[in-house]
Structures are given as structure tokens and as C-alpha cells.
Coordinates of C-alpha atoms and ligand atoms in Angstrom, one line a residue:
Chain A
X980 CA -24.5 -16.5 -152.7
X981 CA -24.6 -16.6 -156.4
X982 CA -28.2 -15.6 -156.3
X983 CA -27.6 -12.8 -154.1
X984 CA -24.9 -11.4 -156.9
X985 CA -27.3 -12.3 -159.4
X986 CA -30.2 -10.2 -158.0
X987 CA -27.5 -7.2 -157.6
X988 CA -28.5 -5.0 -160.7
X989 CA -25.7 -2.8 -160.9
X990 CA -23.8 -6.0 -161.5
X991 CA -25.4 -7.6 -164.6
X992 CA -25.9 -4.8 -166.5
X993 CA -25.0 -1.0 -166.6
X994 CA -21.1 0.5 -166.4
X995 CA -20.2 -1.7 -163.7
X996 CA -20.6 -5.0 -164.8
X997 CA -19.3 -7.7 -164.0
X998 CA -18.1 -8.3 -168.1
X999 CA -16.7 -5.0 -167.8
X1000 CA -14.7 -5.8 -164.7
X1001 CA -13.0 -9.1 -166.3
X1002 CA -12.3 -7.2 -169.6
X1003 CA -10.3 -4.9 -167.7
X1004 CA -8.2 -7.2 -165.7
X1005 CA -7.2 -9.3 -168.5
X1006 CA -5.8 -6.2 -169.8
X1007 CA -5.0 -4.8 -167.1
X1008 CA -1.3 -4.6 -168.4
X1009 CA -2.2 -1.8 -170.0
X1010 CA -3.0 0.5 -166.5
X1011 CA 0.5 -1.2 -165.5
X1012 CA 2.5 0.1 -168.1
X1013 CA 0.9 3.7 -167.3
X1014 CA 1.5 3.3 -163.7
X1015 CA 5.4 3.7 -164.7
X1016 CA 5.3 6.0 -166.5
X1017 CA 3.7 7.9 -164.3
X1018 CA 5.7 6.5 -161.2
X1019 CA 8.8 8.0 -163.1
X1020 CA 7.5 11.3 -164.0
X1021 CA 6.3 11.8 -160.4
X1022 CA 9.4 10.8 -158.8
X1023 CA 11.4 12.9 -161.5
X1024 CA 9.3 15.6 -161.6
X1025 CA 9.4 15.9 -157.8
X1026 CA 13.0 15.8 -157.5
X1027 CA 13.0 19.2 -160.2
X1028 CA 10.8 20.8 -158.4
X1029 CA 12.5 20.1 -155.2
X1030 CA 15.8 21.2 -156.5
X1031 CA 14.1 23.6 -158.3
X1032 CA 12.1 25.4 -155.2
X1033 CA 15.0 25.1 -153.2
X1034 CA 16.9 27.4 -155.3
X1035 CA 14.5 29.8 -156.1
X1036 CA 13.4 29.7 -152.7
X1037 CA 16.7 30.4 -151.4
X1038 CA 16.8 33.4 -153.9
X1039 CA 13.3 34.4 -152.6
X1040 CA 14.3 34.8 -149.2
X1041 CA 17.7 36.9 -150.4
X1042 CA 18.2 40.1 -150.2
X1043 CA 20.2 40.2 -153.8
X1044 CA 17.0 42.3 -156.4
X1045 CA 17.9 40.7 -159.7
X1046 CA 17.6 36.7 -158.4
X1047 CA 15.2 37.9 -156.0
X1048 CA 12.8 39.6 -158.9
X1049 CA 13.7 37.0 -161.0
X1050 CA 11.9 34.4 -158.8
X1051 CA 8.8 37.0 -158.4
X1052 CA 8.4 36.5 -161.7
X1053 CA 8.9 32.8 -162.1
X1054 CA 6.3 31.9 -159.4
X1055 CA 3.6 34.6 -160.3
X1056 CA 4.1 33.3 -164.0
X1057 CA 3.5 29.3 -163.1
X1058 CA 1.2 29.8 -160.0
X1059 CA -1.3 31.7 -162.4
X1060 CA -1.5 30.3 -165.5
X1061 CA -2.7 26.5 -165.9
X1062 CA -0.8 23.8 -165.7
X1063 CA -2.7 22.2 -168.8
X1064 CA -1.5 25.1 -171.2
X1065 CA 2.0 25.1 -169.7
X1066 CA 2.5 21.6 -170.8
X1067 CA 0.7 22.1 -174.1
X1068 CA 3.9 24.8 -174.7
X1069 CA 6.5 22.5 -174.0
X1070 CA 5.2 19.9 -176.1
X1071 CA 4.1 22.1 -179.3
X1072 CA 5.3 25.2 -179.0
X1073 CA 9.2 24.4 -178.0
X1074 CA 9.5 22.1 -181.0
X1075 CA 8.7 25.3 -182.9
X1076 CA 11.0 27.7 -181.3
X1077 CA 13.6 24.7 -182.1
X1078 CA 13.1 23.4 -184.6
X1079 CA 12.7 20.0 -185.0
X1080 CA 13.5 19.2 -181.3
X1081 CA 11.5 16.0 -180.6
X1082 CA 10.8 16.0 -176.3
X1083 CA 10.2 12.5 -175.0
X1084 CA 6.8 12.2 -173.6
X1085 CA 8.1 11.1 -170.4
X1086 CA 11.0 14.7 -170.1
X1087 CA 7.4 16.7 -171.0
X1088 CA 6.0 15.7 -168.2
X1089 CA 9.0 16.0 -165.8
X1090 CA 8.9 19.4 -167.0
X1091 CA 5.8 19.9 -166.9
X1092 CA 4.8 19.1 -163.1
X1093 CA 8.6 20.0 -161.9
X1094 CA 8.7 23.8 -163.2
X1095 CA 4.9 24.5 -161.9
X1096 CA 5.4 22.5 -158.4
X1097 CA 8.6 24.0 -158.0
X1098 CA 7.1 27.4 -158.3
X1099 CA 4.6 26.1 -155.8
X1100 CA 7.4 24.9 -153.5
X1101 CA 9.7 28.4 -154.0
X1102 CA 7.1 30.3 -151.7
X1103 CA 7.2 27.0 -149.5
X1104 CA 10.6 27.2 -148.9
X1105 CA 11.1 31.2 -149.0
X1106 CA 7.8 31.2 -146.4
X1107 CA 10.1 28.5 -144.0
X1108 CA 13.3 30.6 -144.3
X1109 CA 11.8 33.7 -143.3
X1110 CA 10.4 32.1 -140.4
X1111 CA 13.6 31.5 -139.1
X1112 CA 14.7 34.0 -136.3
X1113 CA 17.2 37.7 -138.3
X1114 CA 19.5 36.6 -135.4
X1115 CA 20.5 32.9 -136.5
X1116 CA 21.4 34.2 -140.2
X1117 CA 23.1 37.4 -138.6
X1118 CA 24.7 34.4 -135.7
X1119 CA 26.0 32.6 -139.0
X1120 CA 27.4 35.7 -141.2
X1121 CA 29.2 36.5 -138.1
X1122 CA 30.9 33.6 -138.1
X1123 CA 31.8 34.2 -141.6
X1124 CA 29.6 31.9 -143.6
X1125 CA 28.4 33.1 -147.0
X1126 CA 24.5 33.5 -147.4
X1127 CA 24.6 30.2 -149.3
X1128 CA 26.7 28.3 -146.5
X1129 CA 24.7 29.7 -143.7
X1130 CA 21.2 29.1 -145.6
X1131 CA 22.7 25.3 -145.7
X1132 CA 24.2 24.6 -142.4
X1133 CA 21.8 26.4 -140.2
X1134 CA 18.8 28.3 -141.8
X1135 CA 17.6 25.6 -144.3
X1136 CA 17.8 22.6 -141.9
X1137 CA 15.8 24.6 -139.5
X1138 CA 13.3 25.5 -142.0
X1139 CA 12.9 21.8 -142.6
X1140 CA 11.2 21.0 -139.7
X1141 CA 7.9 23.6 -140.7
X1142 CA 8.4 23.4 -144.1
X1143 CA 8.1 19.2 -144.3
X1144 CA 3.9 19.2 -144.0
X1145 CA 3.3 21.2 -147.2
X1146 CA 6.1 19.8 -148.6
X1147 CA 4.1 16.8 -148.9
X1148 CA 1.3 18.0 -149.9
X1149 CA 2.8 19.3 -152.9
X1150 CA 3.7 16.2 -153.6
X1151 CA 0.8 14.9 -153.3
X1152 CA -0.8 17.4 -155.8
X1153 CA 2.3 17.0 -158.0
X1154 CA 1.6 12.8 -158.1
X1155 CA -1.8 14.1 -159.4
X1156 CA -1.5 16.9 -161.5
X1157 CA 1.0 14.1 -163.8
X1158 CA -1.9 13.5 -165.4
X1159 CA -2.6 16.6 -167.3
X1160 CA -0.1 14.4 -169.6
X1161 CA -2.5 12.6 -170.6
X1162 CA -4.6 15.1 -172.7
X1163 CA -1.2 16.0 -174.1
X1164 CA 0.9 14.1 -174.6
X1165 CA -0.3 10.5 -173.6
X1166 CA 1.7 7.8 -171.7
X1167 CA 0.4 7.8 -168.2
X1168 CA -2.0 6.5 -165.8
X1169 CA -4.4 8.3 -166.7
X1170 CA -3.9 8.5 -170.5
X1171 CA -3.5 4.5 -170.3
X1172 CA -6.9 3.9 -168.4
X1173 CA -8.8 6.8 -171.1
X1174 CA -7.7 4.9 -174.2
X1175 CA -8.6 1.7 -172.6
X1176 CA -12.2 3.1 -171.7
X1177 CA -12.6 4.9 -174.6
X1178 CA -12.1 1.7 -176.7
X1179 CA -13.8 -0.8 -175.1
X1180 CA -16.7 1.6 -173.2
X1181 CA -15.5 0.0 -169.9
X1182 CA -15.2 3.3 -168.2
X1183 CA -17.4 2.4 -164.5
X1184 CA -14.2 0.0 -163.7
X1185 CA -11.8 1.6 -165.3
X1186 CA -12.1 5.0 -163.5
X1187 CA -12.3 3.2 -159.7
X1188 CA -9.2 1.3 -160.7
X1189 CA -7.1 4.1 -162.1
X1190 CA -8.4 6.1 -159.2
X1191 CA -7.6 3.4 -156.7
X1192 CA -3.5 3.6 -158.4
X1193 CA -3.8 7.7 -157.8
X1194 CA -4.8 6.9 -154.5
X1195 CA -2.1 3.8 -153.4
X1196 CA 0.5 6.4 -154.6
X1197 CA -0.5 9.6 -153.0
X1198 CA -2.4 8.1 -149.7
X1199 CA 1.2 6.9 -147.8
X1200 CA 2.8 10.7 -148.6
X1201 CA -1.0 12.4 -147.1
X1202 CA -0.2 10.1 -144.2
X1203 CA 3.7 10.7 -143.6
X1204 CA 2.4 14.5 -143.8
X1205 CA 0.2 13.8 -140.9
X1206 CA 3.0 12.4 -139.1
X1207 CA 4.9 14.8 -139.6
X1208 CA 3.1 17.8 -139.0
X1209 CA 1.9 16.2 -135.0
X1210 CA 5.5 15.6 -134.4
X1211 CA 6.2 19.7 -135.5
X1212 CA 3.5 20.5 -133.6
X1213 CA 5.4 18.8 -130.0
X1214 CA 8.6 20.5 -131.1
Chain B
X482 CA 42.8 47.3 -135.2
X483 CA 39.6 48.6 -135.6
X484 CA 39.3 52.3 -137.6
X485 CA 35.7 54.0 -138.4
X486 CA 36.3 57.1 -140.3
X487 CA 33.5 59.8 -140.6
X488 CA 30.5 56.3 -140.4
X489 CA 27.0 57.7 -141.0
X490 CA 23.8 55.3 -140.9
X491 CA 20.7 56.2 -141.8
X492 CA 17.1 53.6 -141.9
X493 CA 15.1 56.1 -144.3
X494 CA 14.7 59.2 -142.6
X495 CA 16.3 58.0 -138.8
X496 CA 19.7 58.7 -138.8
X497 CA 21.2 55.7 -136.7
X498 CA 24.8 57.2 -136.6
X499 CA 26.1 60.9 -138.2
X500 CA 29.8 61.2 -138.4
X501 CA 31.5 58.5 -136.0
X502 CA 35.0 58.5 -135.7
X503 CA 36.5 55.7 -133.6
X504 CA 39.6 54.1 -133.6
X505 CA 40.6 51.3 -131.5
X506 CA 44.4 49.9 -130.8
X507 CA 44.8 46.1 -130.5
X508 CA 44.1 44.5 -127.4
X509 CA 41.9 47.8 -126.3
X510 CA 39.0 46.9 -124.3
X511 CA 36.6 49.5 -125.1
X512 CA 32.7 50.0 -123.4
X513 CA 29.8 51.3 -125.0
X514 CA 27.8 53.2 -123.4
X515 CA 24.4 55.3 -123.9
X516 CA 20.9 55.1 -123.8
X517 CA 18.4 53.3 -125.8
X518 CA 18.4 54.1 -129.2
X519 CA 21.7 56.4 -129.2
X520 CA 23.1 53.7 -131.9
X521 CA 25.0 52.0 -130.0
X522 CA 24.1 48.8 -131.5
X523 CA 24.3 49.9 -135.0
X524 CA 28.0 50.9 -134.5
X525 CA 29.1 47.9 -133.1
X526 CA 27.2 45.8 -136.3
X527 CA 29.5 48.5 -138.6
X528 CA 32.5 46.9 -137.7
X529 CA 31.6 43.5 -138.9
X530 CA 29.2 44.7 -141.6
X531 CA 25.8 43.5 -140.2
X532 CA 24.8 46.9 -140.2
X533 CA 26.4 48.4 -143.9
X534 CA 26.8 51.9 -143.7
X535 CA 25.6 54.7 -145.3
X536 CA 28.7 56.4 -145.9
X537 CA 31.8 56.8 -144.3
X538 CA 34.9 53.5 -144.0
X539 CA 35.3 51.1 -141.8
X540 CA 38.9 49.5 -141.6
X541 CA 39.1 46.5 -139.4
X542 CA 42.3 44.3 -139.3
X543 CA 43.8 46.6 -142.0
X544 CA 41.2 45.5 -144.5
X545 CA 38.6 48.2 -145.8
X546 CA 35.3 46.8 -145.3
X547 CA 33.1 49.3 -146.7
X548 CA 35.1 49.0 -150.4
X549 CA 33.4 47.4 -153.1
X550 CA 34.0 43.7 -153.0
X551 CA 35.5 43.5 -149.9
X552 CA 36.4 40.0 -148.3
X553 CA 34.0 40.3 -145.8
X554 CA 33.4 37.1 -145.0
X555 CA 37.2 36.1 -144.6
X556 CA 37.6 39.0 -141.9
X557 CA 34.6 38.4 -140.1
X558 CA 36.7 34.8 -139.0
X559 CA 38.1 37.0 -137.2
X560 CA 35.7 39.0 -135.5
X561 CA 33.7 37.0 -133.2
X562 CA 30.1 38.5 -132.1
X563 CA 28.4 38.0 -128.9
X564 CA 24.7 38.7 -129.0
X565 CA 22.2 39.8 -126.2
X566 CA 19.6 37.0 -127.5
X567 CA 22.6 34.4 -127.5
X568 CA 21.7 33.2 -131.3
X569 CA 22.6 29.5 -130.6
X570 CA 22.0 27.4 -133.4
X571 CA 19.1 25.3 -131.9
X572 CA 19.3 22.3 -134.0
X573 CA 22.6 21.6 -133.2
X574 CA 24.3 20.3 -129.7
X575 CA 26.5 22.6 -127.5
X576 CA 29.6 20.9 -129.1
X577 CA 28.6 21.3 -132.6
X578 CA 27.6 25.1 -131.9
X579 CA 31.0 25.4 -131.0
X580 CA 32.6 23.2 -133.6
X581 CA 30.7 24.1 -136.4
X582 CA 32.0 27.0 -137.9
X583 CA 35.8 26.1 -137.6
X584 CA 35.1 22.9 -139.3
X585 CA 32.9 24.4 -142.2
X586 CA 34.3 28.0 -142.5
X587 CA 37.9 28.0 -141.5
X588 CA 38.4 23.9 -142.7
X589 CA 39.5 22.7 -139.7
X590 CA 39.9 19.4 -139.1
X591 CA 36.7 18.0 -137.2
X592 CA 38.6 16.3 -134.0
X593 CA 40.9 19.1 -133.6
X594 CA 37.5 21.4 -133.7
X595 CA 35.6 19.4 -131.4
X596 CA 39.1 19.0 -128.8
X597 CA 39.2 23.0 -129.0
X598 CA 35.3 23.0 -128.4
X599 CA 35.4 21.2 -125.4
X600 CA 38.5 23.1 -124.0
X601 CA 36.5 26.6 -124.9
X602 CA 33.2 25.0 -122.9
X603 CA 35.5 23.6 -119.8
X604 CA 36.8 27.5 -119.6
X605 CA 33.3 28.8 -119.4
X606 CA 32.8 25.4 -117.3
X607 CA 29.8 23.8 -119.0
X608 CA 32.0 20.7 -120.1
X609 CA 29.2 18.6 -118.9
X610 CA 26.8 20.7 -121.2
X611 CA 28.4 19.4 -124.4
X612 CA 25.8 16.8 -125.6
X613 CA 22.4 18.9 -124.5
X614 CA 20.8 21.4 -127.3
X615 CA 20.4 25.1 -126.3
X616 CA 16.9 24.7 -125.5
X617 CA 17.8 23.0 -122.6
X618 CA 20.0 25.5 -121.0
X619 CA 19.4 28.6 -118.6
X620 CA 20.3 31.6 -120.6
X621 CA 23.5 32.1 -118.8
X622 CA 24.6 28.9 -119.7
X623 CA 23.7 29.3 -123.5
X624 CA 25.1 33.1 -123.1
X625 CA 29.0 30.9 -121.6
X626 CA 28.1 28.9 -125.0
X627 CA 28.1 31.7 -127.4
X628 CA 31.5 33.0 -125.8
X629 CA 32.5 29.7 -126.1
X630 CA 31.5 29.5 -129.9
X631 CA 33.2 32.6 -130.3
X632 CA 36.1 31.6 -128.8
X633 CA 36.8 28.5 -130.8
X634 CA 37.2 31.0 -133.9
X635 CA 40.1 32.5 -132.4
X636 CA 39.6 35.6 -133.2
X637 CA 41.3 39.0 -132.8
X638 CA 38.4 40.8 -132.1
X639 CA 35.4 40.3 -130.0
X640 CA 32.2 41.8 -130.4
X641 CA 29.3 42.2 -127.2
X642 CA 25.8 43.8 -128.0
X643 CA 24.9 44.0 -124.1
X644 CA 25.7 40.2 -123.8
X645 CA 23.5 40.4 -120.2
X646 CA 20.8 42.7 -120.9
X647 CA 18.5 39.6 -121.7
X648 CA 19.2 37.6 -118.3
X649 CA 17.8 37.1 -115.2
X650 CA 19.9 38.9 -112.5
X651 CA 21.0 35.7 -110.7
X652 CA 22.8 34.6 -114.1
X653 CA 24.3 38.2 -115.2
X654 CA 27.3 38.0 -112.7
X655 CA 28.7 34.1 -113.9
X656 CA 28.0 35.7 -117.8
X657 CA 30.2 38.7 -116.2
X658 CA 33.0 36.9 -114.9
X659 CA 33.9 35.1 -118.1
X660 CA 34.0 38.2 -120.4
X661 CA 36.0 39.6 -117.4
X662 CA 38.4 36.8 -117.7
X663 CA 38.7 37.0 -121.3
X664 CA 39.7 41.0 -121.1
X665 CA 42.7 39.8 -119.0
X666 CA 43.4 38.5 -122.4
X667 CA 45.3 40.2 -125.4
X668 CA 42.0 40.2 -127.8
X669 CA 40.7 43.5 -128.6
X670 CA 37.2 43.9 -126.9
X671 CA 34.2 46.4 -127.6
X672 CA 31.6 46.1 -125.2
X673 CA 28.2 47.6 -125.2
X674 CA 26.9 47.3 -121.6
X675 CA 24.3 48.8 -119.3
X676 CA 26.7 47.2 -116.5
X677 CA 29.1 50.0 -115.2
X678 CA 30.5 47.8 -112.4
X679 CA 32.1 46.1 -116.0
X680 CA 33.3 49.2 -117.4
X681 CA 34.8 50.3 -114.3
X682 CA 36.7 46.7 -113.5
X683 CA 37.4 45.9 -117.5
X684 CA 37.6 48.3 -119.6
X685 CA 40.6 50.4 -120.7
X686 CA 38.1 53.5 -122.1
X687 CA 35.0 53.9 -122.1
X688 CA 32.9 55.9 -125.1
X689 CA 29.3 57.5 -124.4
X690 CA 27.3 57.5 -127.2
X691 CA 23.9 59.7 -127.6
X692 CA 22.4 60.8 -131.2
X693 CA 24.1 58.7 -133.4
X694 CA 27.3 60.3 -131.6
X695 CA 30.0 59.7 -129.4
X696 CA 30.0 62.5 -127.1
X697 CA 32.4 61.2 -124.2
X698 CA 35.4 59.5 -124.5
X699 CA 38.3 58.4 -122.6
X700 CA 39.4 56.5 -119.6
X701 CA 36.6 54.9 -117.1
X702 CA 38.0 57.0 -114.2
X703 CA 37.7 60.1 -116.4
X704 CA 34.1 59.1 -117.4
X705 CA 33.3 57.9 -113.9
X706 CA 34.6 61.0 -111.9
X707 CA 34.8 63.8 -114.6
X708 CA 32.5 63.7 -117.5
X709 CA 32.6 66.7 -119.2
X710 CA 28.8 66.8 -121.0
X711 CA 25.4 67.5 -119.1
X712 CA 24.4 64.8 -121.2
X713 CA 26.6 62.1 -119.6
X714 CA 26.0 63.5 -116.2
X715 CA 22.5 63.4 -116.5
X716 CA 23.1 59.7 -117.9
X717 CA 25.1 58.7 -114.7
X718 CA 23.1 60.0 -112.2
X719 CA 20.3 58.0 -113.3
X720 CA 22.1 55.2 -113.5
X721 CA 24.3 55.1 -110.6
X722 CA 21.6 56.2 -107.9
Ligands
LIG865 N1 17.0 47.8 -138.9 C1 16.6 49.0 -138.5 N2 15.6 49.6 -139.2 C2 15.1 50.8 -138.8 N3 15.6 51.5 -137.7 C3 16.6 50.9 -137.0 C4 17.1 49.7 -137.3 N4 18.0 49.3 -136.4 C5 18.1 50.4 -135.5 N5 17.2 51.3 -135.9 C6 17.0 52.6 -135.2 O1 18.2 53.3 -135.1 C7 18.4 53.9 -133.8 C8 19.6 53.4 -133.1 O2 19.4 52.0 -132.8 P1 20.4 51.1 -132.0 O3 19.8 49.7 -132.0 O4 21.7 51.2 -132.6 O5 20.3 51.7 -130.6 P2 21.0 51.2 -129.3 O6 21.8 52.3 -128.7 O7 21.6 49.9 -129.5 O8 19.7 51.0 -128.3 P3 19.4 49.9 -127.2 O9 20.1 50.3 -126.0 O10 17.9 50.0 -127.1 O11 19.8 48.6 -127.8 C9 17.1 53.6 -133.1 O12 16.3 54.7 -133.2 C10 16.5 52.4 -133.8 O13 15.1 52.5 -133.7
LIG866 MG1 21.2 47.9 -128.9

């Protein structure tokens, strides 16, 4: 058995040695410590851009020209720009504009991934309301809900049911894209697993273990959007 | 009860409506009648502001709807609308598409909601109904539901945009009997309706509509028997071969 390793060549030498593999789990601590952080800013930056596309979705959908403008502008603003330099303004340039405001590393990020995916997530939500029938919204005002109460009690629940598969995709992509944070502002995952590599040159293990932690968090959400969209699809 | 004064509607260059004036007493049950695209439709939306007109007032329940800021949403309690396409909310069970605006809108308490539900659905008699979803109705029944959802807002006005037109035949006439039932009633009623046997048993006066006008109006018998336009002539005899 131990010859057979033995005679493995990408083994005993090369970025994928076995040294390199027992360097990194005796630290591997460090990747553990990034996986929080990036655990919080995904969960925290979701729930923004949730909250954050549901409103602006809502406003979307209206038929009220300022809000409705307003969100044009937001979404055509963060959907074509990159991410990358939106999150280098929040961390250099808002300290400028205030001065001396100091942003936590983890709010940057929450930011960050929160305002872009809930731009993404606006024209989710607005797409799911407007495929709900004129007649349930006209059903509700007639009963004399306001917009807001009939987008809540009968056009947004409705909308939930075709809007859930991209949903979770764009969580998915929002669990990745935390690690433009890394090049910024440091902290997570990714930022963890660099500065490990970079210091020690282990980067063949470090990469498929960092990539395996992306994977473990985004894989179950990929599958529940699977789920979800076969039981739309029977409704 | 309900008062349009000098109502225009115009999408772009159509013009929908042109100078409607219409008044109706309380308890009135008024039919609206006229042929496809005359606007009958868009007048009926006027008085509970679906439709927002271009000029002109509308005065429903001694409340100017067409001023700025009007409480729109507070007199529209009271104006229940019946739909040809039934608009049941489909996520929700019979009982809550009956329930659900009295608890949420008018703050009614939810057993004394759901108690009223189930007395609105026993009068259209789908009591047994209560637990299914719309989808799992016959459009009759989810056409009783919708006058039952009305119902339960207890409202002074009732609204029908050709409440039958989207049935099959066999259902029309059990739709039929419960609106007729409900004009016995003292709510004020506007009714638009291809179904003349309806005008003729329910209504108190009957309007004919053509251009974005209302050319005829007055009692069924007079409409029926003596219509004074070509127009409405021509209109009945192709509809009463
Ligand atoms: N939202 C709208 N946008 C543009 N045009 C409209 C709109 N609603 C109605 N119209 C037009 O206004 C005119 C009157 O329509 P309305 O629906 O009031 O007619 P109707 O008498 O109810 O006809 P029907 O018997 O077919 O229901 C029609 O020419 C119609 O095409
Ligand atoms: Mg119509």
C-alpha cells in the first residue's frame, strides 16, 4: 500500500504533496476562522439583499415614476459595474467622503455582496410580480387594500412560488462573489486560504480545500433550488 | 349613491368614455348594456377607481373620488366588485378568500370573519366548498365564491363586469339566481350583462351604452318595448332573435 503511495509522483513532490497537505491541516485553523467570516457576511449580506430586492422590487413593479425610476437606476448602476470596484468604494472611498469613518471589514462586505445581489434580486422579484395575473392586484384594490397590503397578502406570496429557483441561485452567487473581500479588504475564506498559500507556497491543497468550503456552503442551496423548481414545475 | 358628472376616458388617442353622466339612487339596480367596446367596462371601473378618469368627478357614497388625495381605499370597503374572470385569490382556500379582506382591511376579528364567511358561502350554498382552493372548482362555483367574498365586505354597493360572460351555459343560470337573490336586497347594484332575461327580471333601469356613451336610458319595459335610438334597436334585434 505504502509502495503504491510511494510510487504516486504527484504525491512526493510537486504542489500536492503530501508535506504540503499536513502543513495545511495543522493550520487549518486559519481556513476556519475565514469560513466565519465569510458564513456571516453571506448570511448578512443575503438577508440585505433580500430585504433590499424586495423593496426595490416592489417599487419596480409600481406604477408610482419617482420610486419606480429610482430603482432603474439602482439596478442598471450595480448590475453593470463590477462588484470588485464597488467594494473598493465602500472601503476607500466612503472613509474619504467621511472622514475618518473606519467600516469593519466584515459591514464592507455585507455591503458589498447585499447592495449588488439585491440589485440582482430587484428584477427577480419585479420579474415574479409582474407575472402575476392585472386581475388579482385589481381583485385586491377592490377590496380596498393599499398597493403595499395587496403586494403582501396576495401578489407577493404568489410570486414566491416562481420567484424561489433564482432566488437561490442568487444566493448561491452571492455565497461566492463574498470573496471579492478578500482582495480588499481581507478576512474571509478566501483571503484566509491566499495568505496562507502565499506564505507557505502550499497553494495545490490549499485551493481544493478552500474550494471544497465554497462548495459545502453553496452545494445544499444549488440543491434546494432543484427541488424547488420540480415542485413549481407540478404546480 | 353613486354620481358621475361629465366622466371622460381616454387610452392615448381611443376615447373609452366622452362626457357620461350617471347618477344612481341607493338601492337602484341598474344594467349595463352595449356592445363590445362601447366602454361599458371602463365606466363601471370609474366608480371604484380602477379605471382613473381623464376628466370629469366621480362622487360615490358622498365622497369625491376623482379629488386629489381622495380616501380611495377606505370607500372601496364599500364597493364590492364582481369580475367576469372571478379573480379568486388562488393560494388561499374558499374560506380565507372570503375572510381575508375583512380581517386585514376592515380589522375584523378573525372568528367573527370566518363565522360571516361561511354564512356568505352557505347562501351561495358551497358550504361544503370551504376548505378546497379555487382551482378546484367549476367556474360557477368560484363565480358563487367571489359574490360570496364580496358579500362578507358588506358593502353598499356592488359592482358586476358581466359576471357570466366567462361560463359555460350549464353554470350561467345557478351564477344568475344568486345575483337575482341579492337584488331582492336593499344594496345598490350595477350590472353589466349580455343576459337580458336579467335585466328584464332584476333590474329597476337599464342604460345602453355605445361610443363611450349612454344613449338609452330608463326603465327595462321602456328599453324592452320602446327604445327610442336605431342604434338600440338594431342592438336588440340582434340579440333577442
Ligand atoms: N387599459 C386599456 N388600454 C387601452 N385601451 C383600452 C383599455 N381598456 C379598454 N380599452 C379600450 O376602450 C374601449 C372600451 O373598452 P371597454 O372594456 O370599456 O368596453 P366594453 O364595453 O366593456 O366591451 P366588452 O363588452 O368587450 O367588455 C375599447 O375600445 C377598448 O379597447
Ligand atoms: Mg367589458
Amino acid at each position: 500500500m505504502s509502495d503504491l503511495i510511494a510510487n504516486i509522483g504527484f504525491l512526493q513532490q510537486g504542489p500536492f504533496a503530501i508535506p504540503r497537505w499536513e502543513a495545511l491541516f495543522s493550520n487549518i485553523d486559519l481556513l476556519w476562522q475565514g469560513t466565519i467570516v465569510t458564513l456571516t457576511v453571506a448570511s448578512l449580506g443575503l438577508a440585505l439583499a433580500l430585504v433590499l430586492g424586495t423593496v426595490l422590487g416592489v417599487m419596480a413593479a409600481s406604477h408610482w415614476r419617482v420610486p419606480r425610476a429610482f430603482t432603474r437606476a439602482y439596478v442598471e448602476f450595480y448590475q453593470n459595474t463590477p462588484l470588485l470596484i464597488q467594494v473598493f468604494m465602500i472601503f476607500n472611498a466612503l472613509p474619504m467622503v467621511f472622514s475618518g469613518l473606519f467600516i469593519p471589514v466584515i459591514t464592507i462586505g455585507i455591503l458589498g455582496v447585499g447592495m449588488y445581489h439585491g440589485a440582482y434580486i430587484s428584477e427577480v422579484v419585479r420579474a415574479g410580480i409582474q407575472s402575476i395575473g392585472r386581475g388579482q392586484l385589481e381583485a385586491a384594490l377592490s377590496q380596498g387594500f393599499t398597493y403595499v397590503g395587496a403586494m403582501r397578502y396576495i401578489i407577493i406570496p404568489q410570486a414566491m412560488r416562481i420567484v424561489l429557483p433564482p432566488l437561490t441561485n442568487q444566493a448561491v452567487s452571492l455565497i461566492k462573489n463574498t470573496s471579492v473581500i478578500a482582495i480588499i479588504a481581507g478576512g474571509d475564506l478566501m483571503y484566509a486560504g491566499d495568505a496562507f498559500a502565499g506564505r507557505f507556497g502550499h497553494y495545490g491543497p490549499t485551493y481544493v480545500i478552500v474550494g471544497l468550503g465554497y462548495f459545502l456552503m453553496c452545494f445544499p442551496l444549488a440543491m434546494l433550488a432543484r427541488r424547488l423548481e420540480d415542485r413549481t414545475r407540478v404546480l | 349613491m353613486i354620481e358621475l358628472v361629465d366622466v371622460s376616458k381616454h387610452f392615448g388617442h381611443l376615447k373609452a368614455l366622452r362626457h357620461v353622466d350617471l347618477e344612481v339612487p341607493a338601492g337602484q339596480k341598474l344594467v349595463i348594456i352595449g356592445p363590445s367596446g362601447s366602454g361599458k367596462s371602463t365606466l363601471i371601473r370609474c366608480v371604484n377607481m380602477l379605471e382613473k378618469p381623464s376628466s370629469g368627478r366621480v362622487i360615490v357614497d358622498g365622497v369625491e373620488l376623482t379629488a386629489l388625495r381622495a380616501p380611495v381605499a377606505k370607500v372601496r370597503q364599500s364597493v364590492a366588485m364582481v369580475f367576469q374572470s372571478f379573480n379568486l385569490y388562488p393560494h388561499k382556500t374558499v374560506l380565507e378568500n372570503v375572510a381575508l379582506a375583512p380581517i386585514v382591511v376592515c380589522g375584523v376579528k378573525k372568528e367573527q370573519a370566518t363565522e360571516a364567511a361561511l354564512t356568505y358561502l352557505k347562501r351561495v350554498g358551497l358550504s361544503d366548498k370551504a376548505d378546497k382552493y379555487p382551482a378546484q372548482l367549476s367556474g360557477g362555483q368560484q363565480q358563487r365564491v367571489a359574490i360570496a367574498r364580496a358579500l362578507n365586505m358588506h358593502p353598499k354597493i356592488m359592482l358586476f363586469d358581466e359576471p357570466t360572460s366567462a361560463l359555460d351555459p350549464e353554470m350561467i343560470q345557478e351564477v344568475l339566481e344568486v345575483i337575482i337573490d341579492l337584488a331582492q336586497g336593499g344594496i345598490t347594484m350595477v350590472v353589466v350583462t349580455h343576459e337580458m332575461g336579467f335585466a328584464k327580471e332584476a333590474a329597476d333601469r337599464v342604460v345602453f351604452m355605445d361610443e363611450g356613451r349612454i344613449i338609452e336610458d330608463g326603465t327595462p319595459e321602456h328599453f324592452f318595448e320602446n327604445p327610442q335610438h336605431d342604434r338600440t334597436k338594431l342592438f336588440l334585434s340582434k340579440i333577442l332573435r
